[in-house]
Amino acid sequence: MSARPSRSPVTPERVVTTALELTREHGIDGWSLRDLATALDTWPNTITHHVGTREQVCVAVVDRVVAEMTNPPADLPWQEWFRTFLTDGRTVLRRYRGVALRLSRDGAGVPAAMPIMERGVTLLLDAGFGADAPRAYSLLLNSAILLVALGDERTAAGVGAGDVPARMRKVAPAPGTAPAWEAMHAYFDTWSEDAEAASAAVFDFNLDRVLAGLEASLPTTG
């Protein structure tokens, strides 16, 4: 079998860049090695030769996505560092459906994550978390990234961000029947009015409360 002619040489960098583009368009689970080969105008075994299996290509894609995340300055207070990192990280991860789930499931064991982890854990150690610093780091990242992963799963299933609140609003008792339902109806309304803003508000609420809880757990001095 003769090699398929390529418009330009196939290199590891070009393979990963093209896979990143396919991930942005279809999600990390939305393309096959053959799809990637077609986009590169080459054969799948050429990709295997240059980068490896599809899973190895995906790991490289995750590394590139993490490299797009902001690693805020180390002189920020630890709460502000994590708020900046995770809020900006949400924006990046939402561009690449499925990557958030991989990070939550497999851990950020890619080279681009190492400087971020070192800085984040160092800030937590300096704040006084001691042996709990790695756990605090894991809690902050997982609680934030899992919300992104959940949104990705809804998108993959064809469920809009506001679909579930809208469905619940239809079956809930009419407003005025109970204070709890009145409060929930008001909350559902925010999703109907602007699902993206409501989703961001939930993310911010979750992050702020986790940060506050961790801060409250610090031992007091003096």
Backbone as numpy.savetxt, mean C-alpha at the origin, in Angstrom:
# Nx Ny Nz CAx CAy CAz Cx Cy Cz
13.48 -22.76 -32.63 12.62 -21.57 -32.63 13.52 -20.33 -32.63
13.30 -19.49 -33.59 14.11 -18.27 -33.67 13.59 -17.24 -32.69
14.51 -16.39 -32.25 14.13 -15.35 -31.28 13.24 -14.33 -31.95
12.27 -13.87 -31.22 11.39 -12.83 -31.72 12.16 -11.52 -31.76
12.12 -10.78 -32.85 12.86 -9.52 -32.92 12.34 -8.54 -31.88
13.25 -7.79 -31.26 12.87 -6.82 -30.25 13.16 -5.42 -30.75
12.28 -4.47 -30.37 12.49 -3.08 -30.80 13.76 -2.50 -30.20
14.07 -2.90 -28.98 15.29 -2.47 -28.32 15.76 -3.61 -27.44
17.04 -3.61 -27.05 17.57 -4.75 -26.28 16.79 -4.97 -24.99
16.56 -6.22 -24.67 15.90 -6.57 -23.42 16.96 -6.59 -22.32
16.76 -5.76 -21.32 17.66 -5.69 -20.18 16.85 -5.87 -18.90
17.48 -6.24 -17.80 16.74 -6.34 -16.54 15.98 -5.06 -16.20
16.60 -3.92 -16.43 15.96 -2.63 -16.13 14.71 -2.45 -16.97
14.79 -2.79 -18.24 13.64 -2.62 -19.13 12.53 -3.60 -18.76
12.89 -4.81 -18.37 11.89 -5.80 -17.96 11.10 -5.29 -16.75
11.82 -4.81 -15.74 11.16 -4.37 -14.52 10.35 -3.10 -14.77
10.87 -2.19 -15.57 10.14 -0.96 -15.89 8.84 -1.28 -16.61
8.88 -2.21 -17.55 7.68 -2.59 -18.29 6.69 -3.31 -17.36
7.20 -4.16 -16.47 6.33 -4.84 -15.51 5.68 -3.83 -14.57
6.42 -2.79 -14.21 5.86 -1.73 -13.36 4.72 -1.01 -14.08
4.90 -0.75 -15.36 3.85 -0.11 -16.15 2.61 -1.00 -16.25
2.82 -2.30 -16.45 1.68 -3.22 -16.51 0.97 -3.30 -15.15
1.74 -3.23 -14.08 1.14 -3.26 -12.75 0.31 -2.01 -12.52
0.79 -0.89 -12.98 0.03 0.36 -12.80 -1.28 0.29 -13.59
-1.26 -0.38 -14.73 -2.45 -0.44 -15.58 -3.41 -1.55 -15.15
-2.86 -2.71 -14.76 -3.70 -3.89 -14.52 -3.61 -4.44 -13.11
-2.74 -3.93 -12.27 -2.50 -4.52 -10.97 -1.42 -5.58 -11.06
-0.77 -5.88 -9.94 0.37 -6.80 -9.99 -0.06 -8.23 -10.32
-1.32 -8.58 -10.08 -1.82 -9.91 -10.42 -2.59 -9.92 -11.73
-2.55 -8.81 -12.44 -3.35 -8.68 -13.66 -2.58 -8.90 -14.95
-1.35 -9.36 -14.85 -0.58 -9.65 -16.07 0.22 -10.94 -15.88
0.48 -11.59 -16.99 1.24 -12.84 -16.97 2.63 -12.59 -17.54
3.49 -13.59 -17.43 4.82 -13.48 -18.02 4.72 -13.34 -19.54
3.71 -14.00 -20.12 3.52 -13.88 -21.56 3.07 -12.46 -21.93
2.20 -11.86 -21.10 1.80 -10.47 -21.34 3.02 -9.54 -21.30
3.89 -9.79 -20.32 5.09 -8.97 -20.20 6.00 -9.16 -21.41
6.13 -10.40 -21.85 6.95 -10.67 -23.04 6.38 -9.98 -24.27
5.06 -10.00 -24.40 4.42 -9.32 -25.53 4.69 -7.83 -25.49
4.60 -7.23 -24.32 4.85 -5.80 -24.18 6.30 -5.46 -24.52
7.21 -6.40 -24.28 8.63 -6.19 -24.57 8.99 -6.65 -25.98
8.03 -7.27 -26.66 8.26 -7.82 -27.99 9.40 -8.85 -27.97
9.28 -9.78 -27.03 10.29 -10.82 -26.90 9.62 -12.10 -26.45
10.40 -13.09 -26.05 9.86 -14.37 -25.58 9.92 -14.44 -24.06
9.00 -15.20 -23.43 9.03 -15.33 -21.97 10.36 -15.84 -21.43
11.00 -16.79 -22.16 12.26 -17.33 -21.64 13.37 -16.28 -21.65
13.21 -15.24 -22.46 14.19 -14.14 -22.43 14.08 -13.38 -21.11
12.84 -13.19 -20.64 12.62 -12.52 -19.35 13.19 -13.38 -18.23
12.92 -14.69 -18.30 13.45 -15.60 -17.28 14.96 -15.54 -17.24
15.59 -15.44 -18.40 17.05 -15.38 -18.48 17.58 -14.11 -17.82
16.91 -12.98 -18.06 17.41 -11.70 -17.58 17.04 -11.39 -16.13
15.83 -11.80 -15.70 15.37 -11.45 -14.36 15.01 -12.67 -13.52
14.33 -13.65 -14.13 13.92 -14.84 -13.40 12.45 -15.15 -13.63
11.86 -15.84 -12.70 10.46 -16.23 -12.79 9.55 -15.01 -12.65
8.26 -15.24 -12.88 7.31 -14.14 -12.69 7.36 -13.62 -11.27
7.49 -14.51 -10.30 7.55 -14.09 -8.90 8.77 -13.20 -8.65
9.88 -13.54 -9.25 11.07 -12.72 -9.10 10.89 -11.35 -9.75
10.18 -11.32 -10.86 9.86 -10.03 -11.49 8.97 -9.21 -10.56
7.99 -9.88 -9.94 7.08 -9.17 -9.02 7.83 -8.59 -7.83
8.78 -9.35 -7.29 9.58 -8.84 -6.18 10.33 -7.57 -6.61
10.86 -7.60 -7.83 11.56 -6.41 -8.34 10.60 -5.24 -8.52
9.37 -5.52 -8.93 8.36 -4.47 -9.06 8.04 -3.88 -7.69
7.85 -4.73 -6.70 7.58 -4.24 -5.34 8.72 -3.34 -4.87
9.94 -3.75 -5.15 11.10 -2.94 -4.77 11.05 -1.57 -5.42
10.67 -1.54 -6.68 10.58 -0.25 -7.39 9.47 0.61 -6.82
8.35 0.00 -6.45 7.24 0.76 -5.86 7.67 1.35 -4.52
8.30 0.54 -3.68 8.77 1.03 -2.38 9.77 2.15 -2.57
10.60 2.06 -3.61 11.58 3.11 -3.88 10.92 4.45 -4.22
9.67 4.41 -4.67 8.94 5.65 -4.96 8.42 6.32 -3.70
8.39 5.59 -2.59 7.86 6.15 -1.35 8.85 7.15 -0.75
8.30 8.10 -0.04 9.11 9.11 0.63 9.71 8.53 1.91
11.01 8.75 2.09 11.67 8.44 3.36 11.92 9.79 4.03
11.00 10.23 4.90 11.09 11.59 5.43 12.39 11.83 6.21
12.73 13.09 6.44 13.96 13.41 7.17 13.97 12.81 8.57
15.15 12.40 9.01 15.28 11.75 10.31 15.11 12.71 11.48
15.15 14.03 11.21 15.03 14.98 12.32 13.58 15.33 12.65
12.62 14.69 11.97 11.21 14.91 12.31 10.87 14.18 13.61
9.91 14.68 14.38 9.38 13.88 15.49 8.84 12.56 14.95
8.92 11.49 15.75 8.57 10.18 15.23 7.14 10.12 14.73
6.20 10.80 15.43 4.82 10.77 14.99 4.67 11.43 13.62
5.35 12.56 13.41 5.25 13.26 12.14 5.94 12.47 11.03
7.03 11.80 11.38 7.73 10.98 10.37 6.80 9.89 9.84
6.16 9.16 10.75 5.28 8.07 10.31 4.03 8.61 9.61
3.50 9.73 10.06 2.33 10.31 9.40 2.68 10.70 7.96
3.85 11.31 7.78 4.27 11.71 6.43 4.55 10.50 5.56
5.31 9.55 6.10 5.67 8.37 5.32 4.45 7.57 4.89
3.55 7.32 5.81 2.40 6.46 5.50 1.36 7.16 4.64
1.17 8.46 4.86 0.21 9.20 4.02 0.72 9.29 2.59
1.99 9.63 2.42 2.57 9.66 1.07 2.62 8.25 0.49
2.91 7.26 1.35 2.97 5.88 0.87 1.64 5.39 0.36
0.56 5.82 0.99 -0.77 5.45 0.51 -0.97 5.92 -0.93
-0.55 7.14 -1.22 -0.68 7.68 -2.57 0.08 6.83 -3.57
1.29 6.42 -3.21 2.10 5.60 -4.11 1.47 4.22 -4.30
1.12 3.56 -3.21 0.60 2.20 -3.30 -0.70 2.12 -4.08
-1.52 3.14 -3.99 -2.80 3.11 -4.70 -2.61 3.17 -6.21
-1.43 3.54 -6.66 -1.15 3.55 -8.10 -0.86 2.14 -8.62
-0.53 1.22 -7.71 -0.09 -0.12 -8.12 -0.90 -1.17 -7.36
-2.06 -1.48 -7.89 -2.99 -2.37 -7.20 -2.36 -3.73 -6.91
-2.50 -4.18 -5.68 -2.01 -5.49 -5.28 -0.67 -5.45 -4.57
0.08 -4.37 -4.73 1.38 -4.29 -4.07 1.22 -4.16 -2.56
0.21 -3.41 -2.12 -0.02 -3.25 -0.68 -0.28 -4.60 -0.02
-1.06 -5.46 -0.66 -1.33 -6.78 -0.09 -0.06 -7.60 0.02
0.79 -7.52 -0.98 2.06 -8.25 -0.94 2.94 -7.75 0.20
2.98 -6.44 0.40 3.78 -5.90 1.48 3.25 -6.36 2.84
1.93 -6.37 2.99 1.33 -6.82 4.25 1.52 -8.32 4.45
1.39 -9.06 3.39 1.45 -10.53 3.48 2.88 -11.04 3.65
3.80 -10.49 2.86 5.15 -11.03 2.77 6.18 -10.20 3.53
5.80 -9.00 3.98 6.78 -8.12 4.60 7.57 -7.38 3.54
8.12 -6.27 3.94 8.86 -5.43 2.98 10.31 -5.88 2.88
10.51 -7.14 2.47 11.86 -7.67 2.37 12.52 -7.37 1.05
12.55 -6.12 0.66 13.18 -5.69 -0.58 14.21 -4.61 -0.24
15.25 -4.46 -1.05 16.32 -3.50 -0.73 15.83 -2.09 -0.46
14.86 -1.61 -1.24 14.40 -0.23 -1.08 13.76 0.03 0.27
13.28 -1.03 0.93 12.61 -0.86 2.23 13.59 -0.74 3.39
14.83 -1.17 3.18 15.77 -1.24 4.30 16.10 0.14 4.89
16.40 1.17 4.08 16.66 2.49 4.67 15.45 3.07 5.38
14.26 2.78 4.87 13.03 3.25 5.51 12.85 2.58 6.87
13.02 1.26 6.89 12.88 0.53 8.15 13.91 0.99 9.17
15.15 1.15 8.74 16.21 1.57 9.66 15.88 2.92 10.29
15.43 3.86 9.47 15.12 5.19 9.99 13.90 5.16 10.90
12.85 4.45 10.49 11.64 4.39 11.29 11.86 3.73 12.63
12.55 2.58 12.64 12.78 1.87 13.90 13.73 2.67 14.79
14.72 3.33 14.20 15.63 4.16 14.98 14.87 5.28 15.69
13.93 5.91 15.00 13.13 6.96 15.62 12.31 6.41 16.78
11.78 5.21 16.63 10.99 4.60 17.70 11.88 4.23 18.89
13.08 3.74 18.61 14.03 3.46 19.69 14.38 4.73 20.45
14.65 5.79 19.69 15.00 7.07 20.33 13.83 7.63 21.14
12.59 7.30 20.72 11.41 7.79 21.43 11.18 7.05 22.74
11.86 5.91 22.92 11.72 5.18 24.17 10.95 3.89 24.10
10.69 3.37 22.90 9.91 2.13 22.79 10.74 0.89 23.12
12.04 1.01 23.12 12.90 -0.11 23.49 12.66 -1.35 22.65
12.52 -2.49 23.30 12.33 -3.76 22.58 11.02 -3.80 21.81
10.09 -2.92 22.13 8.81 -2.88 21.41 8.88 -2.07 20.11
10.02 -1.46 19.83 10.13 -0.62 18.63 9.80 -1.38 17.34
10.34 -2.60 17.14 9.98 -3.33 15.92 8.48 -3.65 15.85
7.87 -3.97 16.99 6.43 -4.25 17.00 5.63 -2.99 16.68
6.05 -1.87 17.24 5.37 -0.60 16.95 5.48 -0.26 15.47
6.65 -0.49 14.91 6.86 -0.24 13.48 5.94 -1.12 12.64
5.87 -2.40 12.99 5.01 -3.34 12.26 3.55 -2.95 12.39
3.13 -2.55 13.58 1.74 -2.15 13.79 1.38 -0.95 12.93
2.24 0.05 12.90 1.96 1.26 12.12 1.87 0.95 10.63
2.83 0.18 10.13 2.81 -0.12 8.70 1.64 -1.01 8.32
1.41 -2.07 9.09 0.34 -3.00 8.71 -1.04 -2.36 8.81
-1.29 -1.57 9.86 -2.61 -0.97 10.01 -2.91 0.00 8.88
-1.88 0.67 8.37 -2.09 1.61 7.27 -2.15 0.89 5.92
-1.20 0.00 5.69 -1.10 -0.65 4.38 -2.25 -1.61 4.14
-2.76 -2.25 5.20 -3.90 -3.15 5.02 -5.15 -2.41 4.56
-5.30 -1.14 4.97 -6.44 -0.37 4.47 -6.32 -0.14 2.97
-5.10 0.09 2.49 -4.89 0.24 1.05 -5.18 -1.09 0.35
-4.69 -2.18 0.94 -4.92 -3.51 0.35 -6.41 -3.83 0.27
-7.16 -3.44 1.29 -8.60 -3.67 1.28 -9.26 -2.90 0.13
-8.85 -1.67 -0.06 -9.37 -0.90 -1.19 -9.03 -1.53 -2.52
-7.80 -2.07 -2.63 -7.39 -2.76 -3.86 -8.28 -3.98 -4.12
-8.58 -4.72 -3.06 -9.41 -5.92 -3.21 -10.82 -5.55 -3.66
-11.34 -4.45 -3.13 -12.66 -4.00 -3.57 -12.64 -3.64 -5.06
-11.58 -2.93 -5.47 -11.46 -2.55 -6.88 -11.39 -3.79 -7.76
-10.58 -4.77 -7.35 -10.44 -5.99 -8.13 -11.76 -6.75 -8.24
-12.59 -6.63 -7.20 -13.89 -7.31 -7.19 -14.98 -6.48 -7.85
-14.62 -5.29 -8.32 -15.60 -4.43 -8.96 -16.53 -3.74 -7.98
-16.09 -3.61 -6.72 -16.88 -2.94 -5.69 -16.33 -1.55 -5.47
-17.15 -0.54 -5.66 -16.71 0.83 -5.46 -16.55 1.15 -3.98
-15.75 2.16 -3.68 -15.49 2.52 -2.28 -16.77 2.86 -1.52
-17.74 3.44 -2.21 -18.98 3.82 -1.54 -20.12 2.83 -1.69
-19.87 1.69 -2.36 -20.95 0.74 -2.61 -21.49 0.10 -1.34
-20.59 -0.31 -0.45 -21.03 -0.99 0.77 -21.81 -0.04 1.68
-21.30 1.19 1.97 -22.12 2.12 2.75 -23.48 2.42 2.12
-23.51 2.53 0.78 -24.78 2.80 0.10 -25.76 1.64 0.29
-25.25 0.42 0.22 -26.12 -0.75 0.41 -26.61 -0.84 1.85
-25.73 -0.55 2.79 -26.13 -0.59 4.20 -27.15 0.50 4.51
-27.02 1.63 3.85 -27.95 2.73 4.11 -29.37 2.34 3.69
-29.48 1.55 2.63 -30.79 1.16 2.14 -31.50 0.19 3.09
-30.74 -0.65 3.77 -31.38 -1.66 4.61 -31.45 -1.22 6.08
-30.79 -0.13 6.41 -30.80 0.32 7.80 -32.14 0.97 8.14
-32.51 1.00 9.42 -33.73 1.70 9.83 -33.68 3.17 9.43
-34.84 3.76 9.28 -34.90 5.16 8.86 -34.24 6.06 9.90
-33.67 7.18 9.45 -33.07 8.12 10.39 -34.08 8.55 11.46
-33.63 8.69 12.68 -34.49 9.08 13.77 -34.93 7.94 14.65
-34.68 6.69 14.21 -35.11 5.54 15.00 -34.19 5.29 16.18
-32.94 5.67 16.05 -31.99 5.47 17.15 -30.79 6.36 16.91
-30.18 6.89 17.97 -28.99 7.74 17.81 -27.87 7.05 17.05
-27.67 5.76 17.29 -26.60 5.04 16.61 -26.81 5.04 15.10
-28.06 4.77 14.69 -28.32 4.74 13.25 -28.26 6.13 12.64
-28.64 7.15 13.39 -28.52 8.51 12.89 -27.05 8.84 12.62
-26.20 8.44 13.56 -24.77 8.68 13.38 -24.24 7.91 12.18
-24.66 6.65 12.04 -24.18 5.85 10.92 -24.69 6.38 9.59
-25.94 6.85 9.55 -26.46 7.42 8.31 -25.65 8.65 7.90
-25.30 9.47 8.86 -24.48 10.64 8.56 -23.12 10.21 8.00
-22.58 9.14 8.56 -21.30 8.61 8.08 -21.45 8.04 6.67
-22.52 7.29 6.43 -22.75 6.76 5.08 -22.89 7.88 4.06
-23.49 8.98 4.48 -23.68 10.11 3.56 -22.35 10.66 3.07
-21.32 10.64 3.94 -20.02 11.16 3.50 -19.45 10.32 2.36
-19.73 9.01 2.37 -19.27 8.14 1.30 -20.05 8.39 0.01
-21.34 8.67 0.17 -22.16 8.95 -1.02 -21.74 10.27 -1.67
-21.37 11.23 -0.85 -21.02 12.55 -1.38 -19.64 12.55 -2.03
-18.65 11.88 -1.41 -17.29 11.86 -1.96 -16.57 10.65 -1.37
-16.62 9.54 -2.07 -16.06 8.30 -1.55 -14.55 8.40 -1.37
-13.87 9.11 -2.25 -12.42 9.25 -2.14 -12.05 10.03 -0.88
-12.74 11.13 -0.63 -12.47 11.92 0.57 -12.80 11.13 1.83
-13.89 10.35 1.79 -14.27 9.54 2.95 -13.23 8.46 3.22
-12.70 7.86 2.16 -11.67 6.84 2.31 -10.41 7.43 2.92
-10.02 8.61 2.45 -8.84 9.28 3.00 -9.05 9.65 4.46
-10.28 10.05 4.81 -10.59 10.42 6.19 -10.49 9.21 7.11
-10.94 8.04 6.65 -10.82 6.82 7.43 -9.35 6.47 7.65
-8.56 6.60 6.60 -7.13 6.33 6.70 -6.47 7.25 7.73
-6.77 8.54 7.64 -6.19 9.50 8.58 -6.64 9.22 10.01
-7.92 8.91 10.19 -8.46 8.61 11.52 -7.73 7.40 12.11
-7.60 6.35 11.31 -6.92 5.14 11.77 -5.48 5.45 12.17
-4.77 6.17 11.31 -3.36 6.47 11.57 -3.20 7.34 12.81
-4.03 8.36 12.94 -3.94 9.25 14.10 -4.17 8.49 15.40
-5.15 7.57 15.41 -5.47 6.84 16.63 -4.38 5.82 16.97
-3.80 5.20 15.98 -2.70 4.27 16.26 -1.50 5.03 16.81
-1.19 6.18 16.22 -0.09 7.01 16.73 -0.35 7.45 18.16
-1.58 7.88 18.42 -1.93 8.34 19.77 -1.84 7.20 20.77
-2.30 6.01 20.37 -2.25 4.86 21.25 -0.81 4.45 21.57
0.04 4.49 20.57 1.44 4.15 20.81 2.10 5.19 21.71
1.79 6.45 21.48 2.37 7.50 22.32 1.92 7.33 23.77
0.66 6.98 23.96 0.15 6.78 25.32 0.78 5.58 26.01
1.31 4.64 25.21 1.91 3.44 25.80 3.34 3.66 26.25
3.93 4.78 25.88 5.30 5.06 26.28 5.40 5.23 27.78
6.44 4.69 28.40 6.58 4.86 29.84 6.81 6.33 30.19
6.18 6.78 31.24 6.36 8.15 31.68 7.63 8.27 32.50
8.22 9.44 32.46 9.45 9.68 33.20 9.25 10.82 34.16
10.08 10.88 35.14 10.06 12.02 36.06 9.24 11.78 37.29
